[in-house]
Amino acid sequence: MDQAERGPGRRAGDKGRYGRLSRERVLASALDVVDRDGLSGLSMRKLGAELGVEAMALYRYAPSKDALLDGLVDVFCGELDRNLERTPPPGQGLEDPPTPDWLARLHHIALTAYGVALLHPNVVPLLATRLLSTPMAQRPLSVLRSDERVLALLHDAGFDDGEVLRIHRAFTAWLLGFLLVELRAMDDQPDEPDPTIRLGLHRLPARELPRLRVTAVGMAERGGPAELAAGLEALLGVAPGPSRLEAGSEEPG
């Protein structure tokens, strides 16, 4: 029933099967839908059905589809924040030094983000697409806190402004790129045990894509935390061999 059918001044009720709606409840349900059905499966109509309300009721909490997508990024980064608070970085144990080094803290952030991404892989593409379409000042506070956390720890480690910017940019690019590659869709027939059939390699023209056909099975395997950490260290110039950015080798800055 559209607005005209409801009559002037009437709005869709926002009391669903779980009680009155809130932004948190709407976004939590949207995350459930995306986790289950992917981003293409998310619509206001489906979300309303999940919550037991008319789709029009949702626009009080997410005035557009873009706002709903931004909300999913907000939820993702909020979960990352909570997980970082629950799991202290290296060096916070009773027998450890009170202040961990900057590289250990970056690893801790990256690995915690990786864990959240594994729980919500369908949200990961939004981390890139929403950053491209949403100006910084309009991004959710939880997203901005992620940048602030990295900038602050690098500043506190003694890096000058130029180095803080360079390391922040490298860290952000590597983490986002790694997550996108690690969690990209690969399976053509997910329930097929034979990897060549599961990946649909018969669909790839052998003459035009010989190396891709040979390498695809390996590409479908996840690199995991070890490759995430090793790539970060290599990108920052920490490995191989000593470097001025090597944690503990000398004072930064």
PDB file of C-alpha atoms in Angstrom:
ATOM      1  CA  MET A   1       0.000   0.000   0.000  1.00  0.00           C
ATOM      2  CA  ASP A   2       1.500   3.348  -1.040  1.00  0.00           C
ATOM      3  CA  GLN A   3       1.337   6.685   0.782  1.00  0.00           C
ATOM      4  CA  ALA A   4      -1.856   7.711  -1.005  1.00  0.00           C
ATOM      5  CA  GLU A   5      -3.614   4.508   0.059  1.00  0.00           C
ATOM      6  CA  ARG A   6      -2.625   5.082   3.699  1.00  0.00           C
ATOM      7  CA  GLY A   7      -4.139   8.562   3.623  1.00  0.00           C
ATOM      8  CA  PRO A   8      -2.694  11.983   4.382  1.00  0.00           C
ATOM      9  CA  GLY A   9      -0.535  12.352   7.451  1.00  0.00           C
ATOM     10  CA  ARG A  10      -0.217   8.613   8.078  1.00  0.00           C
ATOM     11  CA  ARG A  11       3.130   6.875   8.072  1.00  0.00           C
ATOM     12  CA  ALA A  12       4.105   3.227   8.079  1.00  0.00           C
ATOM     13  CA  GLY A  13       4.333   1.888  11.616  1.00  0.00           C
ATOM     14  CA  ASP A  14       7.790   0.969  12.870  1.00  0.00           C
ATOM     15  CA  LYS A  15       6.747  -1.601  15.453  1.00  0.00           C
ATOM     16  CA  GLY A  16       7.703  -4.978  14.012  1.00  0.00           C
ATOM     17  CA  ARG A  17       7.843  -8.502  15.278  1.00  0.00           C
ATOM     18  CA  TYR A  18      10.790  -7.614  17.531  1.00  0.00           C
ATOM     19  CA  GLY A  19       9.288  -4.441  18.968  1.00  0.00           C
ATOM     20  CA  ARG A  20       9.837  -0.840  17.928  1.00  0.00           C
ATOM     21  CA  LEU A  21      12.623  -0.278  15.465  1.00  0.00           C
ATOM     22  CA  SER A  22      15.875   1.556  16.048  1.00  0.00           C
ATOM     23  CA  ARG A  23      18.772   2.379  13.761  1.00  0.00           C
ATOM     24  CA  GLU A  24      20.839  -0.299  15.489  1.00  0.00           C
ATOM     25  CA  ARG A  25      18.155  -2.940  14.955  1.00  0.00           C
ATOM     26  CA  VAL A  26      17.662  -1.989  11.308  1.00  0.00           C
ATOM     27  CA  LEU A  27      21.403  -2.147  10.572  1.00  0.00           C
ATOM     28  CA  ALA A  28      21.850  -5.403  12.487  1.00  0.00           C
ATOM     29  CA  SER A  29      19.100  -6.985  10.404  1.00  0.00           C
ATOM     30  CA  ALA A  30      20.599  -5.545   7.204  1.00  0.00           C
ATOM     31  CA  LEU A  31      23.913  -7.122   8.140  1.00  0.00           C
ATOM     32  CA  ASP A  32      22.195 -10.477   8.660  1.00  0.00           C
ATOM     33  CA  VAL A  33      20.631 -10.219   5.195  1.00  0.00           C
ATOM     34  CA  VAL A  34      23.949  -9.320   3.537  1.00  0.00           C
ATOM     35  CA  ASP A  35      25.827 -12.062   5.395  1.00  0.00           C
ATOM     36  CA  ARG A  36      23.261 -14.571   4.182  1.00  0.00           C
ATOM     37  CA  ASP A  37      22.258 -13.322   0.727  1.00  0.00           C
ATOM     38  CA  GLY A  38      25.038 -10.932  -0.330  1.00  0.00           C
ATOM     39  CA  LEU A  39      24.784  -7.266  -1.211  1.00  0.00           C
ATOM     40  CA  SER A  40      22.590  -8.008  -4.216  1.00  0.00           C
ATOM     41  CA  GLY A  41      20.060  -9.604  -1.862  1.00  0.00           C
ATOM     42  CA  LEU A  42      19.581  -6.446   0.206  1.00  0.00           C
ATOM     43  CA  SER A  43      16.550  -4.291  -0.478  1.00  0.00           C
ATOM     44  CA  MET A  44      14.256  -2.168   1.638  1.00  0.00           C
ATOM     45  CA  ARG A  45      11.393  -4.528   0.881  1.00  0.00           C
ATOM     46  CA  LYS A  46      13.330  -7.619   1.996  1.00  0.00           C
ATOM     47  CA  LEU A  47      14.673  -5.828   5.061  1.00  0.00           C
ATOM     48  CA  GLY A  48      11.181  -4.737   6.021  1.00  0.00           C
ATOM     49  CA  ALA A  49       9.988  -8.335   5.713  1.00  0.00           C
ATOM     50  CA  GLU A  50      12.842  -9.492   7.962  1.00  0.00           C
ATOM     51  CA  LEU A  51      11.800  -7.010  10.630  1.00  0.00           C
ATOM     52  CA  GLY A  52       8.063  -7.454  10.185  1.00  0.00           C
ATOM     53  CA  VAL A  53       7.356  -3.880   9.075  1.00  0.00           C
ATOM     54  CA  GLU A  54       6.523  -2.081   5.854  1.00  0.00           C
ATOM     55  CA  ALA A  55       9.540  -0.999   3.838  1.00  0.00           C
ATOM     56  CA  MET A  56       8.472   2.647   4.216  1.00  0.00           C
ATOM     57  CA  ALA A  57       9.060   2.437   7.979  1.00  0.00           C
ATOM     58  CA  LEU A  58      12.781   1.883   7.388  1.00  0.00           C
ATOM     59  CA  TYR A  59      13.339   5.283   5.805  1.00  0.00           C
ATOM     60  CA  ARG A  60      13.208   6.923   9.229  1.00  0.00           C
ATOM     61  CA  TYR A  61      16.425   5.092  10.088  1.00  0.00           C
ATOM     62  CA  ALA A  62      18.075   4.815   6.659  1.00  0.00           C
ATOM     63  CA  PRO A  63      16.690   7.516   4.342  1.00  0.00           C
ATOM     64  CA  SER A  64      18.207   5.937   1.223  1.00  0.00           C
ATOM     65  CA  LYS A  65      19.904   2.798  -0.016  1.00  0.00           C
ATOM     66  CA  ASP A  66      23.232   4.652   0.121  1.00  0.00           C
ATOM     67  CA  ALA A  67      22.607   5.505   3.767  1.00  0.00           C
ATOM     68  CA  LEU A  68      21.897   1.847   4.427  1.00  0.00           C
ATOM     69  CA  LEU A  69      25.183   0.833   2.794  1.00  0.00           C
ATOM     70  CA  ASP A  70      27.061   3.481   4.777  1.00  0.00           C
ATOM     71  CA  GLY A  71      25.393   2.057   7.870  1.00  0.00           C
ATOM     72  CA  LEU A  72      26.789  -1.386   7.091  1.00  0.00           C
ATOM     73  CA  VAL A  73      30.306   0.082   6.954  1.00  0.00           C
ATOM     74  CA  ASP A  74      29.557   1.780  10.267  1.00  0.00           C
ATOM     75  CA  VAL A  75      28.524  -1.549  11.794  1.00  0.00           C
ATOM     76  CA  PHE A  76      31.645  -3.274  10.423  1.00  0.00           C
ATOM     77  CA  CYS A  77      33.984  -0.624  11.855  1.00  0.00           C
ATOM     78  CA  GLY A  78      32.064  -0.580  15.133  1.00  0.00           C
ATOM     79  CA  GLU A  79      32.587  -4.328  15.478  1.00  0.00           C
ATOM     80  CA  LEU A  80      36.271  -3.807  14.727  1.00  0.00           C
ATOM     81  CA  ASP A  81      36.437  -1.164  17.485  1.00  0.00           C
ATOM     82  CA  ARG A  82      34.840  -3.484  20.029  1.00  0.00           C
ATOM     83  CA  ASN A  83      37.123  -6.374  19.122  1.00  0.00           C
ATOM     84  CA  LEU A  84      40.202  -4.171  19.438  1.00  0.00           C
ATOM     85  CA  GLU A  85      39.034  -3.074  22.885  1.00  0.00           C
ATOM     86  CA  ARG A  86      38.475  -6.679  23.982  1.00  0.00           C
ATOM     87  CA  THR A  87      41.848  -7.930  22.736  1.00  0.00           C
ATOM     88  CA  PRO A  88      44.732  -5.709  23.868  1.00  0.00           C
ATOM     89  CA  PRO A  89      47.670  -5.308  21.481  1.00  0.00           C
ATOM     90  CA  PRO A  90      50.963  -7.137  21.988  1.00  0.00           C
ATOM     91  CA  GLY A  91      52.918  -5.893  24.966  1.00  0.00           C
ATOM     92  CA  GLN A  92      49.885  -5.411  27.220  1.00  0.00           C
ATOM     93  CA  GLY A  93      50.334  -8.629  29.193  1.00  0.00           C
ATOM     94  CA  LEU A  94      51.478  -8.623  32.802  1.00  0.00           C
ATOM     95  CA  GLU A  95      55.029  -9.624  31.903  1.00  0.00           C
ATOM     96  CA  ASP A  96      55.284  -7.464  28.784  1.00  0.00           C
ATOM     97  CA  PRO A  97      56.575  -3.908  28.464  1.00  0.00           C
ATOM     98  CA  PRO A  98      53.793  -1.340  29.007  1.00  0.00           C
ATOM     99  CA  THR A  99      54.120   0.279  25.567  1.00  0.00           C
ATOM    100  CA  PRO A 100      54.164  -2.022  22.516  1.00  0.00           C
ATOM    101  CA  ASP A 101      56.001  -0.919  19.410  1.00  0.00           C
ATOM    102  CA  TRP A 102      54.163   0.715  16.508  1.00  0.00           C
ATOM    103  CA  LEU A 103      54.552  -2.224  14.144  1.00  0.00           C
ATOM    104  CA  ALA A 104      53.051  -4.677  16.618  1.00  0.00           C
ATOM    105  CA  ARG A 105      50.089  -2.344  17.003  1.00  0.00           C
ATOM    106  CA  LEU A 106      49.616  -2.144  13.238  1.00  0.00           C
ATOM    107  CA  HIS A 107      49.718  -5.938  13.011  1.00  0.00           C
ATOM    108  CA  HIS A 108      47.131  -6.125  15.779  1.00  0.00           C
ATOM    109  CA  ILE A 109      44.774  -3.761  13.944  1.00  0.00           C
ATOM    110  CA  ALA A 110      45.252  -5.570  10.632  1.00  0.00           C
ATOM    111  CA  LEU A 111      44.711  -9.051  12.061  1.00  0.00           C
ATOM    112  CA  THR A 112      41.647  -7.933  14.014  1.00  0.00           C
ATOM    113  CA  ALA A 113      40.189  -6.372  10.868  1.00  0.00           C
ATOM    114  CA  TYR A 114      40.916  -9.622   9.030  1.00  0.00           C
ATOM    115  CA  GLY A 115      38.912 -11.527  11.629  1.00  0.00           C
ATOM    116  CA  VAL A 116      35.911  -9.215  11.267  1.00  0.00           C
ATOM    117  CA  ALA A 117      36.159  -9.478   7.468  1.00  0.00           C
ATOM    118  CA  LEU A 118      35.994 -13.268   7.651  1.00  0.00           C
ATOM    119  CA  LEU A 119      32.733 -12.939   9.594  1.00  0.00           C
ATOM    120  CA  HIS A 120      31.253 -10.441   7.118  1.00  0.00           C
ATOM    121  CA  PRO A 121      32.967 -11.000   3.744  1.00  0.00           C
ATOM    122  CA  ASN A 122      30.053  -9.557   1.765  1.00  0.00           C
ATOM    123  CA  VAL A 123      30.496  -6.188   3.483  1.00  0.00           C
ATOM    124  CA  VAL A 124      34.195  -5.898   2.566  1.00  0.00           C
ATOM    125  CA  PRO A 125      33.579  -4.442  -0.947  1.00  0.00           C
ATOM    126  CA  LEU A 126      31.714  -1.565   0.698  1.00  0.00           C
ATOM    127  CA  LEU A 127      34.879  -0.568   2.536  1.00  0.00           C
ATOM    128  CA  ALA A 128      36.239   0.469  -0.854  1.00  0.00           C
ATOM    129  CA  THR A 129      33.162   1.608  -2.773  1.00  0.00           C
ATOM    130  CA  ARG A 130      31.710   3.770   0.006  1.00  0.00           C
ATOM    131  CA  LEU A 131      35.081   5.465   0.565  1.00  0.00           C
ATOM    132  CA  LEU A 132      35.108   6.362  -3.126  1.00  0.00           C
ATOM    133  CA  SER A 133      31.640   7.894  -3.032  1.00  0.00           C
ATOM    134  CA  THR A 134      31.431   9.383   0.483  1.00  0.00           C
ATOM    135  CA  PRO A 135      33.436  12.519   1.404  1.00  0.00           C
ATOM    136  CA  MET A 136      35.539  12.146   4.532  1.00  0.00           C
ATOM    137  CA  ALA A 137      33.475  14.541   6.666  1.00  0.00           C
ATOM    138  CA  GLN A 138      30.289  12.578   5.839  1.00  0.00           C
ATOM    139  CA  ARG A 139      31.643   9.162   6.806  1.00  0.00           C
ATOM    140  CA  PRO A 140      30.451   7.452  10.000  1.00  0.00           C
ATOM    141  CA  LEU A 141      32.421   8.294  13.134  1.00  0.00           C
ATOM    142  CA  SER A 142      33.494   4.665  13.536  1.00  0.00           C
ATOM    143  CA  VAL A 143      35.173   4.826  10.095  1.00  0.00           C
ATOM    144  CA  LEU A 144      37.002   8.023  10.989  1.00  0.00           C
ATOM    145  CA  ARG A 145      38.123   6.506  14.291  1.00  0.00           C
ATOM    146  CA  SER A 146      39.909   3.776  12.338  1.00  0.00           C
ATOM    147  CA  ASP A 147      42.046   6.420  10.629  1.00  0.00           C
ATOM    148  CA  GLU A 148      42.525   8.347  13.864  1.00  0.00           C
ATOM    149  CA  ARG A 149      43.759   5.221  15.653  1.00  0.00           C
ATOM    150  CA  VAL A 150      46.511   4.570  13.106  1.00  0.00           C
ATOM    151  CA  LEU A 151      47.534   8.224  12.843  1.00  0.00           C
ATOM    152  CA  ALA A 152      47.716   8.589  16.620  1.00  0.00           C
ATOM    153  CA  LEU A 153      49.825   5.491  17.212  1.00  0.00           C
ATOM    154  CA  LEU A 154      52.303   6.533  14.516  1.00  0.00           C
ATOM    155  CA  HIS A 155      52.501  10.063  15.887  1.00  0.00           C
ATOM    156  CA  ASP A 156      53.015   8.725  19.416  1.00  0.00           C
ATOM    157  CA  ALA A 157      55.804   6.483  18.087  1.00  0.00           C
ATOM    158  CA  GLY A 158      57.741   9.584  17.087  1.00  0.00           C
ATOM    159  CA  PHE A 159      57.329   9.667  13.297  1.00  0.00           C
ATOM    160  CA  ASP A 160      57.246  13.074  11.671  1.00  0.00           C
ATOM    161  CA  ASP A 161      54.162  14.234   9.782  1.00  0.00           C
ATOM    162  CA  GLY A 162      55.431  13.081   6.396  1.00  0.00           C
ATOM    163  CA  GLU A 163      56.262   9.585   7.635  1.00  0.00           C
ATOM    164  CA  VAL A 164      52.936   9.321   9.461  1.00  0.00           C
ATOM    165  CA  LEU A 165      51.119  10.098   6.220  1.00  0.00           C
ATOM    166  CA  ARG A 166      53.217   7.677   4.170  1.00  0.00           C
ATOM    167  CA  ILE A 167      52.879   4.765   6.601  1.00  0.00           C
ATOM    168  CA  HIS A 168      49.164   5.383   7.108  1.00  0.00           C
ATOM    169  CA  ARG A 169      48.604   5.385   3.351  1.00  0.00           C
ATOM    170  CA  ALA A 170      50.642   2.203   2.835  1.00  0.00           C
ATOM    171  CA  PHE A 171      48.966   0.418   5.745  1.00  0.00           C
ATOM    172  CA  THR A 172      45.451   1.347   4.642  1.00  0.00           C
ATOM    173  CA  ALA A 173      46.063   0.423   1.009  1.00  0.00           C
ATOM    174  CA  TRP A 174      47.652  -2.922   1.854  1.00  0.00           C
ATOM    175  CA  LEU A 175      44.985  -3.953   4.361  1.00  0.00           C
ATOM    176  CA  LEU A 176      42.076  -3.053   2.109  1.00  0.00           C
ATOM    177  CA  GLY A 177      43.694  -4.574  -0.974  1.00  0.00           C
ATOM    178  CA  PHE A 178      44.575  -7.766   0.865  1.00  0.00           C
ATOM    179  CA  LEU A 179      41.019  -8.183   2.159  1.00  0.00           C
ATOM    180  CA  LEU A 180      39.521  -7.614  -1.290  1.00  0.00           C
ATOM    181  CA  VAL A 181      41.834 -10.172  -2.912  1.00  0.00           C
ATOM    182  CA  GLU A 182      41.567 -12.656  -0.040  1.00  0.00           C
ATOM    183  CA  LEU A 183      37.765 -12.670  -0.037  1.00  0.00           C
ATOM    184  CA  ARG A 184      37.006 -12.238  -3.737  1.00  0.00           C
ATOM    185  CA  ALA A 185      34.489 -14.623  -5.262  1.00  0.00           C
ATOM    186  CA  MET A 186      36.177 -17.604  -6.911  1.00  0.00           C
ATOM    187  CA  ASP A 187      33.828 -20.602  -6.800  1.00  0.00           C
ATOM    188  CA  ASP A 188      31.639 -21.296  -9.813  1.00  0.00           C
ATOM    189  CA  GLN A 189      29.997 -24.346  -8.185  1.00  0.00           C
ATOM    190  CA  PRO A 190      30.653 -24.063  -4.418  1.00  0.00           C
ATOM    191  CA  ASP A 191      29.420 -27.578  -3.522  1.00  0.00           C
ATOM    192  CA  GLU A 192      31.674 -29.342  -6.037  1.00  0.00           C
ATOM    193  CA  PRO A 193      34.664 -31.079  -4.359  1.00  0.00           C
ATOM    194  CA  ASP A 194      36.823 -31.162  -7.497  1.00  0.00           C
ATOM    195  CA  PRO A 195      38.626 -27.790  -7.510  1.00  0.00           C
ATOM    196  CA  THR A 196      38.792 -27.553 -11.295  1.00  0.00           C
ATOM    197  CA  ILE A 197      35.020 -27.957 -11.541  1.00  0.00           C
ATOM    198  CA  ARG A 198      34.357 -25.901  -8.419  1.00  0.00           C
ATOM    199  CA  LEU A 199      36.261 -22.962  -9.929  1.00  0.00           C
ATOM    200  CA  GLY A 200      34.759 -23.471 -13.381  1.00  0.00           C
ATOM    201  CA  LEU A 201      38.155 -23.698 -15.071  1.00  0.00           C
ATOM    202  CA  HIS A 202      36.507 -25.266 -18.111  1.00  0.00           C
ATOM    203  CA  ARG A 203      34.928 -21.865 -18.736  1.00  0.00           C
ATOM    204  CA  LEU A 204      38.336 -20.195 -19.117  1.00  0.00           C
ATOM    205  CA  PRO A 205      39.787 -20.353 -22.664  1.00  0.00           C
ATOM    206  CA  ALA A 206      43.029 -22.317 -22.352  1.00  0.00           C
ATOM    207  CA  ARG A 207      44.733 -20.592 -25.263  1.00  0.00           C
ATOM    208  CA  GLU A 208      44.045 -17.063 -24.016  1.00  0.00           C
ATOM    209  CA  LEU A 209      44.467 -17.655 -20.275  1.00  0.00           C
ATOM    210  CA  PRO A 210      47.005 -20.479 -19.847  1.00  0.00           C
ATOM    211  CA  ARG A 211      48.732 -19.126 -16.728  1.00  0.00           C
ATOM    212  CA  LEU A 212      45.479 -18.189 -15.034  1.00  0.00           C
ATOM    213  CA  ARG A 213      44.088 -21.684 -15.533  1.00  0.00           C
ATOM    214  CA  VAL A 214      47.205 -23.220 -14.023  1.00  0.00           C
ATOM    215  CA  THR A 215      47.368 -20.812 -11.092  1.00  0.00           C
ATOM    216  CA  ALA A 216      43.664 -20.429 -10.280  1.00  0.00           C
ATOM    217  CA  VAL A 217      43.524 -23.308  -7.779  1.00  0.00           C
ATOM    218  CA  GLY A 218      46.317 -21.746  -5.752  1.00  0.00           C
ATOM    219  CA  MET A 219      44.731 -18.302  -6.029  1.00  0.00           C
ATOM    220  CA  ALA A 220      41.544 -19.698  -4.516  1.00  0.00           C
ATOM    221  CA  GLU A 221      43.425 -20.632  -1.327  1.00  0.00           C
ATOM    222  CA  ARG A 222      43.542 -17.907   1.301  1.00  0.00           C
ATOM    223  CA  GLY A 223      46.862 -16.406   2.265  1.00  0.00           C
ATOM    224  CA  GLY A 224      45.720 -15.977   5.850  1.00  0.00           C
ATOM    225  CA  PRO A 225      47.194 -13.914   8.687  1.00  0.00           C
ATOM    226  CA  ALA A 226      50.790 -14.925   7.909  1.00  0.00           C
ATOM    227  CA  GLU A 227      50.700 -13.440   4.393  1.00  0.00           C
ATOM    228  CA  LEU A 228      48.862 -10.373   5.659  1.00  0.00           C
ATOM    229  CA  ALA A 229      51.601  -9.720   8.224  1.00  0.00           C
ATOM    230  CA  ALA A 230      54.503 -10.555   5.903  1.00  0.00           C
ATOM    231  CA  GLY A 231      53.171  -8.303   3.171  1.00  0.00           C
ATOM    232  CA  LEU A 232      52.711  -5.424   5.575  1.00  0.00           C
ATOM    233  CA  GLU A 233      56.293  -5.716   6.833  1.00  0.00           C
ATOM    234  CA  ALA A 234      57.669  -5.926   3.303  1.00  0.00           C
ATOM    235  CA  LEU A 235      55.647  -2.919   2.211  1.00  0.00           C
ATOM    236  CA  LEU A 236      56.903  -0.832   5.112  1.00  0.00           C
ATOM    237  CA  GLY A 237      60.480  -1.825   4.485  1.00  0.00           C
ATOM    238  CA  VAL A 238      60.795  -3.917   7.638  1.00  0.00           C
ATOM    239  CA  ALA A 239      61.804  -7.141   5.920  1.00  0.00           C
ATOM    240  CA  PRO A 240      64.091  -8.447   4.664  1.00  0.00           C
ATOM    241  CA  GLY A 241      67.023  -7.132   6.634  1.00  0.00           C
ATOM    242  CA  PRO A 242      67.319  -4.130   8.925  1.00  0.00           C
ATOM    243  CA  SER A 243      65.599  -0.883   8.066  1.00  0.00           C
ATOM    244  CA  ARG A 244      65.034   2.447   9.710  1.00  0.00           C
ATOM    245  CA  LEU A 245      61.380   1.402   9.930  1.00  0.00           C
ATOM    246  CA  GLU A 246      62.179  -1.887  11.584  1.00  0.00           C
ATOM    247  CA  ALA A 247      60.431  -2.153  14.921  1.00  0.00           C
ATOM    248  CA  GLY A 248      62.916  -1.857  17.735  1.00  0.00           C
ATOM    249  CA  SER A 249      65.948  -1.242  15.503  1.00  0.00           C
ATOM    250  CA  GLU A 250      66.178   2.445  16.292  1.00  0.00           C
ATOM    251  CA  GLU A 251      64.022   5.343  17.324  1.00  0.00           C
ATOM    252  CA  PRO A 252      61.537   6.316  14.583  1.00  0.00           C
ATOM    253  CA  GLY A 253      61.443   9.777  13.174  1.00  0.00           C
TER     254      GLY A 253
END
